[in-house]
Amino acid sequence: TGVFLWLAERLSALRGSGIFTINMSEDPIKARRAAIDRMLSVAKSKGANREAEIVAIKSELDKSRHKMKARLEATRDDIRKAAFASGNKKVLQLVSDIMIQVSVFDAPLQATEHYDTRLGTCMSFTQRCPPSYDPSWDAAMVGRALAALQMSQLKLEDLATDCANYENVKDLLHTVRETVNLTNFSTDLQKHMGEREMNELERKCGEQHRSLQSAVAVDDMDRASTTLLGIAACVNEFRSFAERESASLVTQSLKLAATKLQARASNDVTERVINPLKKTMSGCGKLRWAQCMSEIEKQISVVHESIAIDNFADAVVLKLEEVCGTLDKFSSWCEEMETRMVSTGAAEECIKSASEVGAEALAAVRITAVQDRLKVNWEPPLLRAMDKCGEARWSKAVDAIVLYNVASATSAASNDNDATMQAFERADDEVEAFAVWCRRELLVLNSAAERNAGIGSKHELCVTCVSRGAKALEQRMGNASRGGLRSEASSRA
């Protein structure tokens, strides 16, 4: 009984010693496994001091093993002496059990196959691919190279695990370095997955993009639509290829490469092909709008010139209706091309955003640019010009009345009553002629206002301007009926 109490006390002291991270006195196998796992974890990490840390773990493991083995051997010797002294067979059996436990702390045996041979077997898969990326590689070639690298990496991981189990630090570190090299090469290769095909797509689409730019520059929307559909066909072909190749890569457990290829089919295509198209399509309608503005400004200049002539109403109405007709024609063209762009985008999803930009650009010109130009540059000067309707004819009438007044005064001074009366009558005739002229011009303007109002908002400019001109004429005609012409003529005299 005393021997068993002494042994229990000795083992308890061993358990409390805490020599290694995991107490080897409790479970030496578990403690060693933890140390090996730690060695593997550190070896695979990217720490700058990983080699020194692995060496330290190995050193601590050996130190802990030797201490525990020495203590167990000392315990075994003490128990053996006690057993021989007492002749207790059970204690002798305990000595035999301890001797078996001591062997647990022996250093592991090394592999029978030489390390270089095993390493060569692991690296044999990489002999199927060149040591660096070649820009001429297509996706299939990159995939084969990645598959070969993956096989070597898996074999190297097994070899690293064996090296750790054998506690062979030198071979473990060398194996991990080889694994890191292959991993870096593999990572670099994955970046190039689909690169050749993407470059080829960009080249093909670039050629068509230049055709699109020339079409948009002259607002040839039919050719622009056809070109966009041609680009869409190239993009769809590339994306179909990427989908097929990605599925093949996934079956080979090359999910990262598959993800990279899928990213090319979505992100790269958007950034390198579609977005440049959108920038180009934002220029749709610019040339037509510039031509429309030039034509309208010529027509408006004629309106300004025509207001000063006698029979101005017909000429002014004609040109104002031409202005509205030019705007109407431009607006109709924009609406037709907007519909064309929307239908083009609806036909092919990949170019929908570019087509929508074109449609939005056309709508912006048709609505915003036209309205801004009307309200700021065209309508205000036209309205100011229409306020002068009848002004030239009024001045002409005043000049005539001034002459008649002078003639009347001259006749009165010479006591020529007939001549004086005749001069007064001619002045009255001039006032009446002005009123007749106003009524005739008003009839043209009012008819034009009514006619164009029935057309709708597209001829609103014409309605506004001729109505303004009609109002100016009515005011002058009313002023004339109240003696305005005679009064102004008298003030001049």
Short mmCIF file of C-alpha atoms in Angstrom, two decimals:
data_model
loop_
_atom_site.label_atom_id
_atom_site.label_comp_id
_atom_site.label_asym_id
_atom_site.label_seq_id
_atom_site.Cartn_x
_atom_site.Cartn_y
_atom_site.Cartn_z
CA THR A 1 0.00 0.00 0.00
CA GLY A 2 2.83 2.40 0.86
CA VAL A 3 4.42 1.79 -2.56
CA PHE A 4 1.19 2.65 -4.40
CA LEU A 5 0.75 5.85 -2.37
CA TRP A 6 4.33 6.85 -3.17
CA LEU A 7 3.80 6.16 -6.91
CA ALA A 8 0.55 8.19 -7.01
CA GLU A 9 2.30 11.11 -5.35
CA ARG A 10 5.19 10.95 -7.87
CA LEU A 11 2.88 10.86 -10.91
CA SER A 12 0.86 13.74 -9.52
CA ALA A 13 4.02 15.83 -9.30
CA LEU A 14 4.80 14.98 -12.91
CA ARG A 15 1.33 16.10 -14.05
CA GLY A 16 1.74 19.45 -12.35
CA SER A 17 5.09 20.25 -13.92
CA GLY A 18 3.57 21.86 -17.10
CA ILE A 19 6.76 21.50 -19.10
CA PHE A 20 5.12 22.03 -22.58
CA THR A 21 2.11 23.98 -23.85
CA ILE A 22 -0.03 20.86 -23.55
CA ASN A 23 0.97 18.96 -20.44
CA MET A 24 2.81 15.89 -21.68
CA SER A 25 2.44 14.17 -18.34
CA GLU A 26 -1.30 13.86 -18.96
CA ASP A 27 -1.32 12.92 -22.67
CA PRO A 28 2.09 12.86 -24.40
CA ILE A 29 0.58 11.76 -27.73
CA LYS A 30 -1.86 14.65 -27.73
CA ALA A 31 0.91 17.05 -26.69
CA ARG A 32 3.13 15.92 -29.56
CA ARG A 33 0.22 16.14 -32.02
CA ALA A 34 -0.43 19.70 -30.89
CA ALA A 35 3.23 20.60 -31.38
CA ILE A 36 3.27 19.10 -34.90
CA ASP A 37 0.06 20.90 -35.83
CA ARG A 38 1.57 24.11 -34.55
CA MET A 39 4.69 23.54 -36.64
CA LEU A 40 2.55 23.02 -39.75
CA SER A 41 0.45 26.09 -39.01
CA VAL A 42 3.50 28.30 -38.53
CA ALA A 43 5.17 26.84 -41.65
CA LYS A 44 2.13 27.77 -43.77
CA SER A 45 1.81 31.25 -42.29
CA LYS A 46 3.35 34.36 -43.83
CA GLY A 47 5.21 35.42 -40.69
CA ALA A 48 8.73 36.74 -41.14
CA ASN A 49 10.07 34.63 -38.23
CA ARG A 50 8.32 31.40 -39.05
CA GLU A 51 11.55 29.39 -39.53
CA ALA A 52 12.89 30.48 -36.15
CA GLU A 53 9.53 29.71 -34.52
CA ILE A 54 9.42 26.20 -36.02
CA VAL A 55 12.96 25.53 -34.78
CA ALA A 56 11.92 26.78 -31.33
CA ILE A 57 8.86 24.49 -31.30
CA LYS A 58 11.01 21.52 -32.28
CA SER A 59 13.57 22.41 -29.63
CA GLU A 60 10.92 22.76 -26.95
CA LEU A 61 9.33 19.49 -28.01
CA ASP A 62 12.65 17.63 -27.74
CA LYS A 63 13.41 19.27 -24.42
CA SER A 64 10.00 18.39 -23.02
CA ARG A 65 10.24 14.83 -24.36
CA HIS A 66 13.70 14.27 -22.81
CA LYS A 67 12.59 15.64 -19.44
CA MET A 68 9.48 13.51 -19.32
CA LYS A 69 11.39 10.44 -20.47
CA ALA A 70 14.07 11.00 -17.82
CA ARG A 71 11.49 11.39 -15.08
CA LEU A 72 9.60 8.30 -16.17
CA GLU A 73 12.83 6.29 -16.27
CA ALA A 74 13.76 7.56 -12.82
CA THR A 75 10.29 6.66 -11.56
CA ARG A 76 10.57 3.25 -13.19
CA ASP A 77 13.95 2.61 -11.48
CA ASP A 78 12.64 3.66 -8.08
CA ILE A 79 9.57 1.43 -8.40
CA ARG A 80 11.72 -1.48 -9.57
CA LYS A 81 13.89 -1.19 -6.45
CA ALA A 82 10.82 -1.06 -4.25
CA ALA A 83 9.30 -4.02 -6.05
CA PHE A 84 12.40 -6.19 -5.63
CA ALA A 85 12.62 -5.21 -1.98
CA SER A 86 9.02 -6.08 -1.26
CA GLY A 87 8.62 -8.92 -3.74
CA ASN A 88 5.25 -7.46 -4.80
CA LYS A 89 4.31 -8.91 -8.23
CA LYS A 90 1.74 -6.18 -8.95
CA VAL A 91 4.38 -3.51 -8.52
CA LEU A 92 6.66 -5.45 -10.86
CA GLN A 93 3.86 -5.43 -13.46
CA LEU A 94 3.61 -1.64 -12.99
CA VAL A 95 7.32 -1.39 -13.80
CA SER A 96 6.68 -3.26 -17.04
CA ASP A 97 3.82 -0.85 -17.95
CA ILE A 98 6.03 2.17 -17.29
CA MET A 99 8.72 0.78 -19.57
CA ILE A 100 6.13 0.63 -22.37
CA GLN A 101 5.12 4.26 -21.68
CA VAL A 102 8.75 5.40 -21.84
CA SER A 103 8.88 4.36 -25.50
CA VAL A 104 6.18 6.93 -26.27
CA PHE A 105 8.77 9.66 -25.74
CA ASP A 106 11.23 8.27 -28.24
CA ALA A 107 11.95 10.42 -31.31
CA PRO A 108 9.98 9.25 -34.39
CA LEU A 109 11.65 7.10 -37.04
CA GLN A 110 12.41 8.76 -40.41
CA ALA A 111 10.79 7.90 -43.74
CA THR A 112 12.32 5.01 -45.64
CA GLU A 113 12.08 6.87 -48.99
CA HIS A 114 14.60 9.66 -49.47
CA TYR A 115 13.19 13.20 -49.25
CA ASP A 116 14.56 14.32 -52.63
CA THR A 117 12.83 11.41 -54.31
CA ARG A 118 9.51 12.25 -52.71
CA LEU A 119 9.94 15.94 -53.56
CA GLY A 120 10.68 15.05 -57.17
CA THR A 121 7.47 13.04 -57.34
CA CYS A 122 5.50 16.02 -56.00
CA MET A 123 7.05 18.46 -58.47
CA SER A 124 6.72 16.15 -61.47
CA PHE A 125 3.24 17.55 -62.23
CA THR A 126 4.64 21.06 -62.77
CA GLN A 127 6.88 19.82 -65.57
CA ARG A 128 3.78 19.96 -67.77
CA CYS A 129 3.69 23.77 -67.69
CA PRO A 130 6.36 26.44 -68.32
CA PRO A 131 7.88 28.21 -65.30
CA SER A 132 6.15 31.53 -66.05
CA TYR A 133 3.05 32.93 -67.76
CA ASP A 134 3.13 33.34 -71.52
CA PRO A 135 0.77 36.00 -73.00
CA SER A 136 0.00 33.64 -75.87
CA TRP A 137 -1.72 31.20 -73.52
CA ASP A 138 -5.45 30.87 -73.94
CA ALA A 139 -7.79 30.05 -71.08
CA ALA A 140 -7.54 26.29 -71.71
CA MET A 141 -3.73 26.41 -71.42
CA VAL A 142 -3.92 28.48 -68.23
CA GLY A 143 -6.45 25.97 -66.86
CA ARG A 144 -4.14 23.02 -67.59
CA ALA A 145 -1.23 24.80 -65.94
CA LEU A 146 -3.33 25.57 -62.86
CA ALA A 147 -4.49 21.96 -62.65
CA ALA A 148 -0.87 20.75 -62.75
CA LEU A 149 0.15 23.26 -60.11
CA GLN A 150 -2.78 22.23 -57.95
CA MET A 151 -1.75 18.56 -58.08
CA SER A 152 1.80 19.46 -57.05
CA GLN A 153 0.49 21.68 -54.25
CA LEU A 154 -1.69 18.89 -52.88
CA LYS A 155 1.24 16.46 -52.98
CA LEU A 156 3.50 19.00 -51.30
CA GLU A 157 0.95 19.53 -48.54
CA ASP A 158 0.99 15.77 -47.87
CA LEU A 159 4.79 15.81 -47.90
CA ALA A 160 4.85 18.76 -45.49
CA THR A 161 2.53 16.87 -43.14
CA ASP A 162 4.84 13.83 -43.26
CA CYS A 163 7.89 16.03 -42.60
CA ALA A 164 6.13 17.51 -39.59
CA ASN A 165 5.16 14.05 -38.34
CA TYR A 166 8.79 12.98 -38.66
CA GLU A 167 9.75 16.23 -36.94
CA ASN A 168 12.14 16.96 -39.81
CA VAL A 169 12.38 20.74 -39.63
CA LYS A 170 14.78 21.20 -42.54
CA ASP A 171 12.67 19.21 -44.99
CA LEU A 172 9.46 20.78 -43.69
CA LEU A 173 10.77 24.30 -44.32
CA HIS A 174 12.03 23.38 -47.79
CA THR A 175 8.69 21.79 -48.66
CA VAL A 176 6.77 24.86 -47.50
CA ARG A 177 9.03 27.14 -49.53
CA GLU A 178 8.31 25.06 -52.64
CA THR A 179 4.60 25.21 -51.83
CA VAL A 180 4.74 29.00 -51.47
CA ASN A 181 6.51 29.32 -54.83
CA LEU A 182 3.84 27.22 -56.54
CA THR A 183 1.08 29.13 -54.75
CA ASN A 184 2.50 32.45 -55.92
CA PHE A 185 2.78 31.17 -59.49
CA SER A 186 -0.76 29.83 -59.29
CA THR A 187 -2.05 33.14 -57.94
CA ASP A 188 -0.34 35.01 -60.77
CA LEU A 189 -1.76 32.60 -63.36
CA GLN A 190 -5.28 33.07 -62.05
CA LYS A 191 -4.97 36.80 -62.70
CA HIS A 192 -4.35 36.01 -66.36
CA MET A 193 -7.26 33.59 -66.75
CA GLY A 194 -9.14 34.63 -69.90
CA GLU A 195 -6.77 37.54 -70.52
CA ARG A 196 -5.96 36.59 -74.10
CA GLU A 197 -9.65 36.12 -74.97
CA MET A 198 -10.54 39.39 -73.23
CA ASN A 199 -7.86 41.26 -75.18
CA GLU A 200 -9.16 39.74 -78.40
CA LEU A 201 -12.71 40.80 -77.52
CA GLU A 202 -11.53 44.32 -76.75
CA ARG A 203 -9.70 44.46 -80.10
CA LYS A 204 -12.76 43.30 -82.06
CA CYS A 205 -15.11 45.63 -80.20
CA GLY A 206 -12.60 48.47 -80.51
CA GLU A 207 -12.78 48.26 -84.28
CA GLN A 208 -16.56 48.36 -84.18
CA HIS A 209 -16.48 51.12 -81.57
CA ARG A 210 -14.60 53.34 -84.01
CA SER A 211 -17.35 52.68 -86.55
CA LEU A 212 -19.91 53.59 -83.87
CA GLN A 213 -18.09 56.86 -83.14
CA SER A 214 -18.16 57.86 -86.79
CA ALA A 215 -21.88 56.97 -86.99
CA VAL A 216 -22.76 58.99 -83.88
CA ALA A 217 -20.66 61.92 -85.10
CA VAL A 218 -22.97 62.26 -88.13
CA ASP A 219 -26.08 61.13 -86.21
CA ASP A 220 -26.50 58.03 -88.36
CA MET A 221 -28.58 56.18 -85.79
CA ASP A 222 -29.37 53.27 -88.11
CA ARG A 223 -25.68 52.49 -88.50
CA ALA A 224 -25.14 53.09 -84.78
CA SER A 225 -27.87 50.54 -83.95
CA THR A 226 -26.42 47.97 -86.34
CA THR A 227 -22.93 48.47 -84.90
CA LEU A 228 -24.18 48.08 -81.32
CA LEU A 229 -25.81 44.79 -82.24
CA GLY A 230 -22.53 43.63 -83.79
CA ILE A 231 -20.69 44.45 -80.58
CA ALA A 232 -23.37 42.62 -78.60
CA ALA A 233 -22.78 39.49 -80.69
CA CYS A 234 -19.05 39.57 -79.81
CA VAL A 235 -19.78 40.12 -76.11
CA ASN A 236 -22.33 37.30 -76.01
CA GLU A 237 -19.88 34.94 -77.68
CA PHE A 238 -17.21 35.79 -75.09
CA ARG A 239 -19.61 35.38 -72.19
CA SER A 240 -20.79 32.00 -73.49
CA PHE A 241 -17.16 30.89 -73.70
CA ALA A 242 -16.51 32.17 -70.16
CA GLU A 243 -19.54 30.29 -68.84
CA ARG A 244 -18.45 27.01 -70.43
CA GLU A 245 -14.83 27.36 -69.35
CA SER A 246 -15.83 28.36 -65.80
CA ALA A 247 -17.97 25.24 -65.45
CA SER A 248 -14.99 23.14 -66.58
CA LEU A 249 -12.69 24.86 -64.08
CA VAL A 250 -15.14 24.22 -61.24
CA THR A 251 -15.17 20.49 -62.03
CA GLN A 252 -11.37 20.58 -61.64
CA SER A 253 -11.73 22.33 -58.25
CA LEU A 254 -10.26 25.53 -59.71
CA LYS A 255 -13.00 27.76 -58.31
CA LEU A 256 -10.80 30.85 -57.94
CA ALA A 257 -9.81 30.69 -61.60
CA ALA A 258 -13.46 30.21 -62.54
CA THR A 259 -14.37 33.25 -60.45
CA LYS A 260 -11.69 35.33 -62.19
CA LEU A 261 -12.98 34.31 -65.61
CA GLN A 262 -16.55 35.13 -64.58
CA ALA A 263 -15.33 38.53 -63.35
CA ARG A 264 -13.84 39.17 -66.78
CA ALA A 265 -17.17 38.30 -68.39
CA SER A 266 -18.99 40.79 -66.17
CA ASN A 267 -16.73 43.50 -64.72
CA ASP A 268 -14.01 43.64 -67.40
CA VAL A 269 -16.51 43.57 -70.26
CA THR A 270 -18.46 46.38 -68.61
CA GLU A 271 -15.42 48.54 -67.91
CA ARG A 272 -13.43 47.90 -71.09
CA VAL A 273 -16.20 47.47 -73.68
CA ILE A 274 -19.59 48.74 -72.53
CA ASN A 275 -18.62 51.90 -70.61
CA PRO A 276 -16.69 53.39 -73.58
CA LEU A 277 -19.81 52.78 -75.69
CA LYS A 278 -21.91 54.75 -73.21
CA LYS A 279 -19.55 57.72 -73.45
CA THR A 280 -19.84 57.67 -77.23
CA MET A 281 -23.63 57.29 -77.19
CA SER A 282 -23.97 60.35 -74.98
CA GLY A 283 -23.20 62.40 -78.13
CA CYS A 284 -26.29 61.24 -80.02
CA GLY A 285 -28.27 64.08 -81.60
CA LYS A 286 -25.59 66.76 -81.24
CA LEU A 287 -24.93 67.23 -84.95
CA ARG A 288 -28.62 67.27 -85.91
CA TRP A 289 -29.31 69.76 -83.13
CA ALA A 290 -26.46 72.03 -84.28
CA GLN A 291 -27.83 71.91 -87.84
CA CYS A 292 -31.34 72.58 -86.55
CA MET A 293 -30.16 75.61 -84.54
CA SER A 294 -28.27 77.01 -87.53
CA GLU A 295 -31.31 76.69 -89.77
CA ILE A 296 -33.68 78.20 -87.22
CA GLU A 297 -31.41 81.16 -86.52
CA LYS A 298 -31.35 81.93 -90.26
CA GLN A 299 -35.16 81.78 -90.32
CA ILE A 300 -35.41 84.03 -87.26
CA SER A 301 -33.10 86.60 -88.84
CA VAL A 302 -35.56 86.79 -91.77
CA VAL A 303 -38.40 87.39 -89.27
CA HIS A 304 -36.51 90.41 -87.88
CA GLU A 305 -35.90 91.75 -91.37
CA SER A 306 -39.51 91.20 -92.51
CA ILE A 307 -41.13 93.17 -89.70
CA ALA A 308 -39.95 96.44 -91.28
CA ILE A 309 -41.64 95.86 -94.66
CA ASP A 310 -45.19 97.00 -95.49
CA ASN A 311 -46.84 93.61 -95.92
CA PHE A 312 -44.85 92.03 -93.12
CA ALA A 313 -47.48 89.64 -91.75
CA ASP A 314 -47.32 87.09 -94.55
CA ALA A 315 -43.51 86.98 -94.51
CA VAL A 316 -43.29 86.83 -90.71
CA VAL A 317 -45.92 84.10 -90.40
CA LEU A 318 -44.24 82.09 -93.15
CA LYS A 319 -40.88 82.16 -91.38
CA LEU A 320 -42.31 81.53 -87.92
CA GLU A 321 -44.14 78.51 -89.27
CA GLU A 322 -40.90 77.36 -90.88
CA VAL A 323 -39.17 77.67 -87.48
CA CYS A 324 -41.85 75.55 -85.85
CA GLY A 325 -41.72 73.09 -88.75
CA THR A 326 -37.95 72.74 -88.37
CA LEU A 327 -38.35 72.12 -84.63
CA ASP A 328 -41.18 69.67 -85.29
CA LYS A 329 -39.10 67.78 -87.84
CA PHE A 330 -36.14 67.62 -85.45
CA SER A 331 -38.34 66.52 -82.55
CA SER A 332 -39.96 63.78 -84.65
CA TRP A 333 -36.54 62.51 -85.72
CA CYS A 334 -35.38 62.42 -82.10
CA GLU A 335 -38.47 60.51 -80.99
CA GLU A 336 -38.04 57.99 -83.80
CA MET A 337 -34.36 57.48 -82.96
CA GLU A 338 -35.13 57.19 -79.24
CA THR A 339 -37.52 54.35 -80.04
CA ARG A 340 -34.87 52.76 -82.23
CA MET A 341 -32.27 52.91 -79.44
CA VAL A 342 -34.68 51.48 -76.85
CA SER A 343 -35.59 48.58 -79.15
CA THR A 344 -31.89 47.93 -79.82
CA GLY A 345 -31.20 47.70 -76.09
CA ALA A 346 -34.22 45.47 -75.58
CA ALA A 347 -32.92 43.08 -78.24
CA GLU A 348 -29.54 42.57 -76.50
CA GLU A 349 -29.22 42.94 -72.72
CA CYS A 350 -25.45 43.49 -72.78
CA ILE A 351 -25.75 46.76 -74.75
CA LYS A 352 -28.95 47.93 -73.09
CA SER A 353 -27.18 50.51 -70.90
CA ALA A 354 -25.31 51.98 -73.90
CA SER A 355 -28.51 52.13 -75.96
CA GLU A 356 -30.34 53.78 -73.08
CA VAL A 357 -27.64 56.45 -72.86
CA GLY A 358 -28.20 57.17 -76.54
CA ALA A 359 -31.97 57.39 -76.04
CA GLU A 360 -31.51 59.66 -73.01
CA ALA A 361 -29.13 61.92 -74.96
CA LEU A 362 -31.68 62.27 -77.76
CA ALA A 363 -34.47 62.98 -75.27
CA ALA A 364 -32.33 65.57 -73.51
CA VAL A 365 -31.69 67.41 -76.77
CA ARG A 366 -35.32 67.13 -77.85
CA ILE A 367 -36.75 68.40 -74.57
CA THR A 368 -34.21 70.24 -72.43
CA ALA A 369 -31.93 71.74 -75.07
CA VAL A 370 -34.82 72.87 -77.29
CA GLN A 371 -36.76 74.42 -74.41
CA ASP A 372 -33.69 76.19 -73.04
CA ARG A 373 -32.87 77.58 -76.44
CA LEU A 374 -36.43 78.69 -77.01
CA LYS A 375 -36.91 80.40 -73.67
CA VAL A 376 -33.47 82.02 -73.46
CA ASN A 377 -32.18 82.65 -76.98
CA TRP A 378 -35.07 82.68 -79.43
CA GLU A 379 -38.41 83.62 -77.92
CA PRO A 380 -37.45 86.82 -76.00
CA PRO A 381 -35.81 88.57 -79.01
CA LEU A 382 -38.70 87.49 -81.23
CA LEU A 383 -41.27 88.90 -78.83
CA ARG A 384 -39.38 92.19 -78.61
CA ALA A 385 -39.31 92.28 -82.42
CA MET A 386 -43.06 91.52 -82.64
CA ASP A 387 -43.73 94.44 -80.29
CA LYS A 388 -42.51 96.62 -83.17
CA CYS A 389 -45.10 95.32 -85.64
CA GLY A 390 -46.59 98.32 -87.49
CA GLU A 391 -43.90 100.66 -86.22
CA ALA A 392 -42.40 101.21 -89.68
CA ARG A 393 -45.83 101.75 -91.25
CA TRP A 394 -46.78 104.15 -88.42
CA SER A 395 -43.64 106.19 -89.01
CA LYS A 396 -44.35 106.30 -92.74
CA ALA A 397 -47.90 107.52 -92.08
CA VAL A 398 -46.65 110.20 -89.68
CA ASP A 399 -44.12 111.40 -92.24
CA ALA A 400 -46.87 111.67 -94.87
CA ILE A 401 -49.17 113.59 -92.53
CA VAL A 402 -46.31 115.97 -91.63
CA LEU A 403 -45.93 116.76 -95.34
CA TYR A 404 -49.67 117.32 -95.73
CA ASN A 405 -49.66 119.57 -92.68
CA VAL A 406 -46.83 121.63 -94.14
CA ALA A 407 -48.69 121.88 -97.45
CA SER A 408 -51.85 122.89 -95.60
CA ALA A 409 -50.01 125.60 -93.67
CA THR A 410 -48.43 126.90 -96.87
CA SER A 411 -51.82 127.00 -98.64
CA ALA A 412 -53.44 128.74 -95.70
CA ALA A 413 -50.73 131.40 -95.73
CA SER A 414 -51.46 132.07 -99.38
CA ASN A 415 -55.22 132.00 -98.76
CA ASP A 416 -55.57 128.95 -101.04
CA ASN A 417 -58.56 127.38 -99.31
CA ASP A 418 -58.95 124.56 -101.84
CA ALA A 419 -55.38 123.48 -101.47
CA THR A 420 -55.65 123.71 -97.71
CA MET A 421 -58.77 121.53 -97.67
CA GLN A 422 -57.18 119.05 -100.05
CA ALA A 423 -54.15 118.72 -97.73
CA PHE A 424 -56.44 118.06 -94.76
CA GLU A 425 -58.33 115.41 -96.71
CA ARG A 426 -55.13 113.67 -97.74
CA ALA A 427 -54.04 113.56 -94.10
CA ASP A 428 -57.37 111.97 -93.21
CA ASP A 429 -56.91 109.49 -96.05
CA GLU A 430 -53.49 108.54 -94.63
CA VAL A 431 -55.02 107.83 -91.22
CA GLU A 432 -57.69 105.68 -92.84
CA ALA A 433 -55.11 103.90 -95.01
CA PHE A 434 -53.12 103.06 -91.89
CA ALA A 435 -56.23 101.58 -90.26
CA VAL A 436 -57.00 99.52 -93.38
CA TRP A 437 -53.45 98.29 -93.49
CA CYS A 438 -53.60 97.29 -89.79
CA ARG A 439 -56.85 95.38 -90.28
CA ARG A 440 -55.40 93.49 -93.23
CA GLU A 441 -52.20 92.55 -91.36
CA LEU A 442 -54.23 91.67 -88.24
CA LEU A 443 -56.33 89.31 -90.27
CA VAL A 444 -53.20 87.45 -91.41
CA LEU A 445 -51.75 87.32 -87.89
CA ASN A 446 -54.97 86.21 -86.20
CA SER A 447 -55.59 83.54 -88.82
CA ALA A 448 -52.06 82.25 -88.31
CA ALA A 449 -52.54 82.19 -84.52
CA GLU A 450 -55.76 80.20 -84.85
CA ARG A 451 -54.30 77.82 -87.41
CA ASN A 452 -51.14 77.07 -85.45
CA ALA A 453 -52.98 76.76 -82.14
CA GLY A 454 -54.86 73.84 -83.69
CA ILE A 455 -51.58 72.09 -84.48
CA GLY A 456 -50.59 71.84 -80.83
CA SER A 457 -47.72 72.68 -78.51
CA LYS A 458 -45.09 72.16 -81.20
CA HIS A 459 -46.24 75.44 -82.84
CA GLU A 460 -46.60 77.33 -79.57
CA LEU A 461 -43.75 79.68 -80.52
CA CYS A 462 -45.57 80.77 -83.65
CA VAL A 463 -48.84 81.32 -81.76
CA THR A 464 -47.11 83.34 -79.05
CA CYS A 465 -45.22 85.54 -81.50
CA VAL A 466 -48.06 86.31 -83.93
CA SER A 467 -50.40 87.00 -81.00
CA ARG A 468 -47.86 89.43 -79.63
CA GLY A 469 -47.61 91.08 -83.06
CA ALA A 470 -51.39 91.26 -83.35
CA LYS A 471 -51.61 92.94 -79.96
CA ALA A 472 -49.01 95.53 -80.99
CA LEU A 473 -50.97 96.28 -84.18
CA GLU A 474 -54.26 96.61 -82.30
CA GLN A 475 -52.65 99.09 -79.94
CA ARG A 476 -51.27 101.17 -82.84
CA MET A 477 -54.60 101.05 -84.69
CA GLY A 478 -56.44 102.18 -81.55
CA ASN A 479 -53.93 104.96 -81.00
CA ALA A 480 -54.37 106.08 -84.59
CA SER A 481 -58.18 106.20 -84.21
CA ARG A 482 -57.73 108.45 -81.19
CA GLY A 483 -55.67 110.92 -83.17
CA GLY A 484 -52.30 109.54 -82.36
CA LEU A 485 -50.96 109.87 -85.89
CA ARG A 486 -52.05 113.53 -86.22
CA SER A 487 -50.77 114.32 -82.74
CA GLU A 488 -47.31 112.89 -83.42
CA ALA A 489 -47.21 114.61 -86.82
CA SER A 490 -48.10 117.92 -85.17
CA SER A 491 -45.41 117.48 -82.51
CA ARG A 492 -42.82 116.93 -85.24
CA ALA A 493 -43.87 120.00 -87.09
#
